[in-house]
PDB file of C-alpha atoms in Angstrom:
ATOM      1  CA  MET A   1     -22.925 -19.578 -33.162  1.00 42.00           C
ATOM      2  CA  HIS A   2     -23.059 -23.340 -32.683  1.00 42.00           C
ATOM      3  CA  LYS A   3     -19.369 -23.860 -32.066  1.00 49.00           C
ATOM      4  CA  HIS A   4     -19.471 -27.658 -32.132  1.00 45.00           C
ATOM      5  CA  TYR A   5     -21.109 -27.849 -35.555  1.00 41.00           C
ATOM      6  CA  THR A   6     -19.123 -25.071 -37.209  1.00 52.00           C
ATOM      7  CA  TYR A   7     -15.555 -26.349 -37.024  1.00 52.00           C
ATOM      8  CA  PHE A   8     -14.477 -29.595 -38.764  1.00 50.00           C
ATOM      9  CA  PRO A   9     -12.718 -31.936 -38.547  1.00 56.00           C
ATOM     10  CA  LEU A  10     -12.887 -32.571 -34.809  1.00 65.00           C
ATOM     11  CA  ARG A  11      -9.524 -33.314 -33.227  1.00 73.00           C
ATOM     12  CA  PRO A  12      -8.631 -34.966 -29.900  1.00 85.00           C
ATOM     13  CA  CYS A  13      -9.242 -32.971 -26.735  1.00 89.00           C
ATOM     14  CA  VAL A  14      -6.483 -31.692 -24.474  1.00 92.00           C
ATOM     15  CA  ASN A  15      -6.389 -30.311 -20.939  1.00 93.00           C
ATOM     16  CA  HIS A  16      -5.030 -26.994 -19.749  1.00 94.00           C
ATOM     17  CA  PHE A  17      -4.293 -25.980 -16.155  1.00 93.00           C
ATOM     18  CA  SER A  18      -6.421 -22.833 -16.487  1.00 93.00           C
ATOM     19  CA  HIS A  19      -9.738 -24.553 -17.235  1.00 94.00           C
ATOM     20  CA  ASN A  20     -11.651 -27.481 -15.779  1.00 93.00           C
ATOM     21  CA  HIS A  21     -13.152 -28.761 -19.066  1.00 94.00           C
ATOM     22  CA  PRO A  22     -11.322 -30.384 -21.998  1.00 94.00           C
ATOM     23  CA  LEU A  23     -10.299 -28.091 -24.865  1.00 93.00           C
ATOM     24  CA  ARG A  24     -10.300 -28.920 -28.563  1.00 91.00           C
ATOM     25  CA  PRO A  25      -7.811 -27.407 -31.049  1.00 90.00           C
ATOM     26  CA  ILE A  26      -9.504 -25.481 -33.866  1.00 85.00           C
ATOM     27  CA  ASP A  27      -7.759 -23.805 -36.832  1.00 80.00           C
ATOM     28  CA  GLN A  28     -10.538 -21.894 -38.585  1.00 76.00           C
ATOM     29  CA  ILE A  29     -11.407 -19.042 -36.200  1.00 77.00           C
ATOM     30  CA  ARG A  30     -12.044 -16.012 -38.412  1.00 74.00           C
ATOM     31  CA  GLU A  31     -11.911 -12.334 -37.521  1.00 73.00           C
ATOM     32  CA  GLN A  32     -15.650 -11.938 -38.200  1.00 72.00           C
ATOM     33  CA  ASP A  33     -16.378 -14.551 -35.482  1.00 75.00           C
ATOM     34  CA  GLU A  34     -15.400 -11.799 -32.971  1.00 82.00           C
ATOM     35  CA  LEU A  35     -14.216 -14.209 -30.272  1.00 86.00           C
ATOM     36  CA  VAL A  36     -12.026 -13.126 -27.358  1.00 90.00           C
ATOM     37  CA  CYS A  37      -9.273 -15.174 -25.713  1.00 92.00           C
ATOM     38  CA  SER A  38     -10.063 -16.061 -22.093  1.00 93.00           C
ATOM     39  CA  GLY A  39      -6.354 -15.806 -21.245  1.00 92.00           C
ATOM     40  CA  CYS A  40      -5.129 -12.504 -22.661  1.00 91.00           C
ATOM     41  CA  GLY A  41      -8.448 -10.803 -23.482  1.00 89.00           C
ATOM     42  CA  LEU A  42      -7.542 -10.092 -27.118  1.00 87.00           C
ATOM     43  CA  GLN A  43      -9.470 -11.092 -30.219  1.00 88.00           C
ATOM     44  CA  VAL A  44      -8.840 -14.628 -31.471  1.00 86.00           C
ATOM     45  CA  VAL A  45      -8.066 -15.412 -35.114  1.00 84.00           C
ATOM     46  CA  GLY A  46      -6.550 -18.632 -36.468  1.00 84.00           C
ATOM     47  CA  SER A  47      -5.380 -21.480 -34.235  1.00 87.00           C
ATOM     48  CA  THR A  48      -7.366 -21.674 -31.015  1.00 89.00           C
ATOM     49  CA  PHE A  49      -8.263 -24.074 -28.227  1.00 92.00           C
ATOM     50  CA  ILE A  50     -11.996 -24.010 -27.497  1.00 90.00           C
ATOM     51  CA  CYS A  51     -13.933 -25.581 -24.610  1.00 92.00           C
ATOM     52  CA  THR A  52     -15.824 -28.743 -25.539  1.00 90.00           C
ATOM     53  CA  LYS A  53     -18.808 -27.912 -23.307  1.00 91.00           C
ATOM     54  CA  SER A  54     -21.595 -26.291 -25.342  1.00 87.00           C
ATOM     55  CA  ASP A  55     -22.561 -23.881 -22.539  1.00 92.00           C
ATOM     56  CA  CYS A  56     -18.981 -22.723 -21.867  1.00 93.00           C
ATOM     57  CA  ASN A  57     -17.359 -19.883 -23.856  1.00 91.00           C
ATOM     58  CA  PHE A  58     -13.772 -20.473 -22.681  1.00 93.00           C
ATOM     59  CA  LEU A  59     -11.147 -20.374 -25.437  1.00 92.00           C
ATOM     60  CA  LEU A  60      -7.439 -19.664 -25.765  1.00 93.00           C
ATOM     61  CA  HIS A  61      -5.113 -18.516 -28.517  1.00 91.00           C
ATOM     62  CA  LYS A  62      -2.681 -21.278 -29.372  1.00 92.00           C
ATOM     63  CA  SER A  63       0.085 -18.950 -28.142  1.00 92.00           C
ATOM     64  CA  CYS A  64      -1.694 -18.457 -24.780  1.00 94.00           C
ATOM     65  CA  PHE A  65      -2.250 -22.217 -24.489  1.00 95.00           C
ATOM     66  CA  GLU A  66       1.514 -22.729 -24.940  1.00 95.00           C
ATOM     67  CA  LEU A  67       2.708 -20.096 -22.432  1.00 95.00           C
ATOM     68  CA  ASN A  68       5.367 -21.188 -19.964  1.00 94.00           C
ATOM     69  CA  SER A  69       4.040 -21.621 -16.429  1.00 95.00           C
ATOM     70  CA  LEU A  70       7.208 -20.009 -15.025  1.00 96.00           C
ATOM     71  CA  LEU A  71       8.880 -17.076 -16.734  1.00 96.00           C
ATOM     72  CA  PRO A  72      12.239 -15.455 -16.062  1.00 97.00           C
ATOM     73  CA  HIS A  73      11.859 -11.832 -17.142  1.00 96.00           C
ATOM     74  CA  GLN A  74      14.487  -9.088 -17.400  1.00 94.00           C
ATOM     75  CA  SER A  75      12.125  -6.556 -15.836  1.00 94.00           C
ATOM     76  CA  HIS A  76      11.961  -8.632 -12.644  1.00 95.00           C
ATOM     77  CA  PRO A  77      15.269 -10.517 -12.379  1.00 94.00           C
ATOM     78  CA  ARG A  78      15.055 -11.421  -8.670  1.00 94.00           C
ATOM     79  CA  HIS A  79      12.215 -13.948  -9.018  1.00 96.00           C
ATOM     80  CA  LEU A  80      10.501 -16.109 -11.604  1.00 97.00           C
ATOM     81  CA  LEU A  81       7.024 -14.991 -12.614  1.00 97.00           C
ATOM     82  CA  GLN A  82       4.292 -17.601 -12.292  1.00 97.00           C
ATOM     83  CA  LEU A  83       1.480 -17.757 -14.834  1.00 97.00           C
ATOM     84  CA  LEU A  84      -1.836 -17.562 -12.991  1.00 96.00           C
ATOM     85  CA  PRO A  85      -5.119 -18.382 -14.767  1.00 94.00           C
ATOM     86  CA  VAL A  86      -6.800 -15.559 -12.822  1.00 90.00           C
ATOM     87  CA  PRO A  87      -5.252 -12.873 -10.630  1.00 90.00           C
ATOM     88  CA  PRO A  88      -5.102 -13.508  -6.885  1.00 87.00           C
ATOM     89  CA  PRO A  89      -8.037 -11.947  -4.996  1.00 87.00           C
ATOM     90  CA  ASP A  90      -7.512  -8.635  -3.240  1.00 85.00           C
ATOM     91  CA  ASP A  91      -8.747  -7.924   0.315  1.00 87.00           C
ATOM     92  CA  HIS A  92     -12.323  -7.623  -1.010  1.00 90.00           C
ATOM     93  CA  GLY A  93     -12.220 -10.831  -3.073  1.00 88.00           C
ATOM     94  CA  VAL A  94     -11.937  -8.974  -6.399  1.00 90.00           C
ATOM     95  CA  ARG A  95      -9.771 -10.796  -8.958  1.00 90.00           C
ATOM     96  CA  LEU A  96      -8.031  -8.182 -11.061  1.00 92.00           C
ATOM     97  CA  PHE A  97      -4.531  -6.832 -11.307  1.00 94.00           C
ATOM     98  CA  VAL A  98      -2.789  -3.711 -12.544  1.00 94.00           C
ATOM     99  CA  CYS A  99       0.016  -4.516 -14.956  1.00 95.00           C
ATOM    100  CA  ASP A 100       3.361  -3.107 -13.808  1.00 95.00           C
ATOM    101  CA  ALA A 101       4.401  -2.516 -17.424  1.00 95.00           C
ATOM    102  CA  CYS A 102       1.455  -0.559 -18.847  1.00 93.00           C
ATOM    103  CA  ASP A 103      -0.690   0.357 -15.796  1.00 92.00           C
ATOM    104  CA  ASP A 104      -3.837  -1.197 -17.335  1.00 92.00           C
ATOM    105  CA  TYR A 105      -6.110  -3.629 -15.530  1.00 92.00           C
ATOM    106  CA  GLY A 106      -6.206  -7.337 -16.233  1.00 92.00           C
ATOM    107  CA  THR A 107      -8.652 -10.070 -15.260  1.00 91.00           C
ATOM    108  CA  GLY A 108      -7.239 -13.017 -17.225  1.00 91.00           C
ATOM    109  CA  PHE A 109      -3.810 -14.615 -17.338  1.00 95.00           C
ATOM    110  CA  ASP A 110      -1.323 -12.888 -15.057  1.00 94.00           C
ATOM    111  CA  TYR A 111       2.438 -13.370 -14.843  1.00 97.00           C
ATOM    112  CA  HIS A 112       2.766 -12.823 -11.095  1.00 96.00           C
ATOM    113  CA  CYS A 113       5.442 -12.610  -8.407  1.00 96.00           C
ATOM    114  CA  SER A 114       3.803 -13.251  -5.035  1.00 94.00           C
ATOM    115  CA  VAL A 115       6.909 -12.076  -3.132  1.00 95.00           C
ATOM    116  CA  CYS A 116       6.953  -8.611  -4.728  1.00 93.00           C
ATOM    117  CA  GLU A 117       3.292  -8.306  -5.814  1.00 93.00           C
ATOM    118  CA  PHE A 118       4.552  -7.756  -9.365  1.00 95.00           C
ATOM    119  CA  ASP A 119       2.178  -8.443 -12.284  1.00 96.00           C
ATOM    120  CA  LEU A 120       2.403  -8.459 -16.081  1.00 96.00           C
ATOM    121  CA  HIS A 121      -0.149  -9.010 -18.811  1.00 94.00           C
ATOM    122  CA  VAL A 122       0.988 -11.906 -20.968  1.00 94.00           C
ATOM    123  CA  GLY A 123       1.153  -9.505 -23.916  1.00 92.00           C
ATOM    124  CA  CYS A 124       3.395  -7.090 -22.024  1.00 94.00           C
ATOM    125  CA  ALA A 125       5.648  -9.964 -20.928  1.00 95.00           C
ATOM    126  CA  ARG A 126       6.199 -10.801 -24.620  1.00 92.00           C
ATOM    127  CA  LEU A 127       6.884  -7.293 -25.931  1.00 93.00           C
ATOM    128  CA  PRO A 128       9.812  -7.108 -28.363  1.00 93.00           C
ATOM    129  CA  LYS A 129      13.011  -5.342 -27.271  1.00 94.00           C
ATOM    130  CA  THR A 130      12.844  -3.075 -30.324  1.00 93.00           C
ATOM    131  CA  ILE A 131      10.071  -1.899 -32.614  1.00 90.00           C
ATOM    132  CA  LYS A 132       9.674   0.338 -35.631  1.00 88.00           C
ATOM    133  CA  HIS A 133       6.858   2.759 -34.738  1.00 85.00           C
ATOM    134  CA  VAL A 134       4.558   4.365 -37.314  1.00 84.00           C
ATOM    135  CA  ASP A 135       5.364   7.861 -35.983  1.00 80.00           C
ATOM    136  CA  HIS A 136       9.155   7.549 -35.962  1.00 86.00           C
ATOM    137  CA  ARG A 137      11.877   6.721 -38.490  1.00 88.00           C
ATOM    138  CA  HIS A 138      14.306   4.884 -36.139  1.00 92.00           C
ATOM    139  CA  LEU A 139      13.963   1.751 -34.087  1.00 93.00           C
ATOM    140  CA  LEU A 140      12.640   2.297 -30.559  1.00 93.00           C
ATOM    141  CA  THR A 141      14.121   0.320 -27.665  1.00 94.00           C
ATOM    142  CA  LEU A 142      12.107  -0.991 -24.726  1.00 95.00           C
ATOM    143  CA  TYR A 143      13.071   0.331 -21.267  1.00 94.00           C
ATOM    144  CA  TYR A 144      11.526  -0.942 -18.033  1.00 93.00           C
ATOM    145  CA  SER A 145      11.342   2.614 -16.620  1.00 90.00           C
ATOM    146  CA  PHE A 146      12.468   5.976 -17.949  1.00 85.00           C
ATOM    147  CA  SER A 147      15.214   6.147 -15.300  1.00 85.00           C
ATOM    148  CA  CYS A 148      16.811   3.169 -17.139  1.00 86.00           C
ATOM    149  CA  ILE A 149      17.339   5.521 -20.114  1.00 85.00           C
ATOM    150  CA  ASN A 150      19.180   8.025 -17.940  1.00 83.00           C
ATOM    151  CA  PRO A 151      19.086   8.159 -14.117  1.00 85.00           C
ATOM    152  CA  ASP A 152      19.046  11.985 -14.259  1.00 84.00           C
ATOM    153  CA  ILE A 153      15.651  12.137 -16.013  1.00 84.00           C
ATOM    154  CA  VAL A 154      13.049  13.427 -13.546  1.00 84.00           C
ATOM    155  CA  SER A 155       9.970  13.267 -15.775  1.00 86.00           C
ATOM    156  CA  PHE A 156       8.935  11.655 -19.032  1.00 90.00           C
ATOM    157  CA  VAL A 157       6.256  12.848 -21.449  1.00 92.00           C
ATOM    158  CA  CYS A 158       4.997  10.583 -24.225  1.00 91.00           C
ATOM    159  CA  ASP A 159       5.864  12.160 -27.581  1.00 91.00           C
ATOM    160  CA  VAL A 160       2.701  10.796 -29.195  1.00 90.00           C
ATOM    161  CA  CYS A 161      -0.054  11.792 -26.733  1.00 90.00           C
ATOM    162  CA  GLY A 162       1.671  14.289 -24.415  1.00 92.00           C
ATOM    163  CA  GLN A 163       0.777  12.343 -21.262  1.00 92.00           C
ATOM    164  CA  HIS A 164       3.188  12.270 -18.307  1.00 92.00           C
ATOM    165  CA  VAL A 165       4.423   8.725 -17.660  1.00 90.00           C
ATOM    166  CA  GLU A 166       5.220   7.342 -14.200  1.00 89.00           C
ATOM    167  CA  ASN A 167       8.825   6.203 -13.768  1.00 88.00           C
ATOM    168  CA  LYS A 168       7.791   2.621 -12.960  1.00 89.00           C
ATOM    169  CA  LEU A 169       6.061   2.159 -16.364  1.00 93.00           C
ATOM    170  CA  TRP A 170       7.733   0.785 -19.466  1.00 94.00           C
ATOM    171  CA  VAL A 171       8.548   3.009 -22.426  1.00 93.00           C
ATOM    172  CA  TYR A 172       9.928   2.674 -25.946  1.00 94.00           C
ATOM    173  CA  TYR A 173      12.642   5.232 -26.653  1.00 93.00           C
ATOM    174  CA  CYS A 174      14.973   6.430 -29.419  1.00 93.00           C
ATOM    175  CA  ASP A 175      18.203   7.737 -27.900  1.00 90.00           C
ATOM    176  CA  GLU A 176      19.297   9.346 -31.163  1.00 91.00           C
ATOM    177  CA  CYS A 177      16.240  11.641 -31.356  1.00 91.00           C
ATOM    178  CA  ASP A 178      15.112  11.786 -27.708  1.00 89.00           C
ATOM    179  CA  PHE A 179      11.757  10.385 -28.871  1.00 91.00           C
ATOM    180  CA  GLY A 180       9.822   8.243 -26.423  1.00 90.00           C
ATOM    181  CA  ILE A 181       6.384   6.721 -26.051  1.00 91.00           C
ATOM    182  CA  HIS A 182       4.548   4.828 -23.347  1.00 89.00           C
ATOM    183  CA  LEU A 183       2.988   1.436 -24.087  1.00 90.00           C
ATOM    184  CA  ARG A 184      -0.528   2.764 -24.671  1.00 87.00           C
ATOM    185  CA  CYS A 185       0.743   4.660 -27.708  1.00 87.00           C
ATOM    186  CA  THR A 186       2.805   1.804 -29.084  1.00 82.00           C
ATOM    187  CA  ILE A 187       1.557   1.216 -32.607  1.00 61.00           C
ATOM    188  CA  PRO A 188       4.189  -0.827 -34.412  1.00 51.00           C
ATOM    189  CA  ASP A 189       4.806  -0.376 -38.091  1.00 50.00           C
ATOM    190  CA  CYS A 190       3.945  -3.976 -38.962  1.00 47.00           C
ATOM    191  CA  THR A 191       5.740  -3.785 -42.283  1.00 41.00           C
ATOM    192  CA  ASP A 192       9.071  -3.286 -40.541  1.00 42.00           C
ATOM    193  CA  ARG A 193       8.730  -4.744 -37.009  1.00 36.00           C
ATOM    194  CA  LEU A 194      11.749  -6.356 -35.371  1.00 37.00           C
ATOM    195  CA  SER A 195      11.942  -8.657 -32.342  1.00 34.00           C
TER     196      SER A 195
END
């Protein structure tokens, strides 16, 4: 795809701390373009910022472009989380992180606490406090570990997939029905989602 000839009209370029080339705002990214955000790693549709260099594939969702560089988060109240364009290198120079919310790897934007070595995907940092899940009739509430539901709980099994969930991982839970899921099984009912 010739990105500079596809999208009109051209608008003024802007800079972003995460990239060394200017970015141009574009509104017409379609699902069939199959482009992936360089920040969060998810597919891009709609408003996007795309690199002006023809040999560079860097692009950001508008929402990733507008992320706060410092984030206070309830899951980590002792320190602000800093938005990093790439994770800090480990002892071997590898730049990836494991998200403390969902336990998945990340290589793009990272909300990071250098004091505690705490990391969140940008998507996990923005999860809603409650959701309506396709497999459950009540709202599910987000907890930052299953011991936050009840300190006496010694193990937690996801009610969707049956997998045991580590206590440090985030879960959505319905207290009324004792129904809980880990983030990998979180499929919101988009017709009735609440924030």
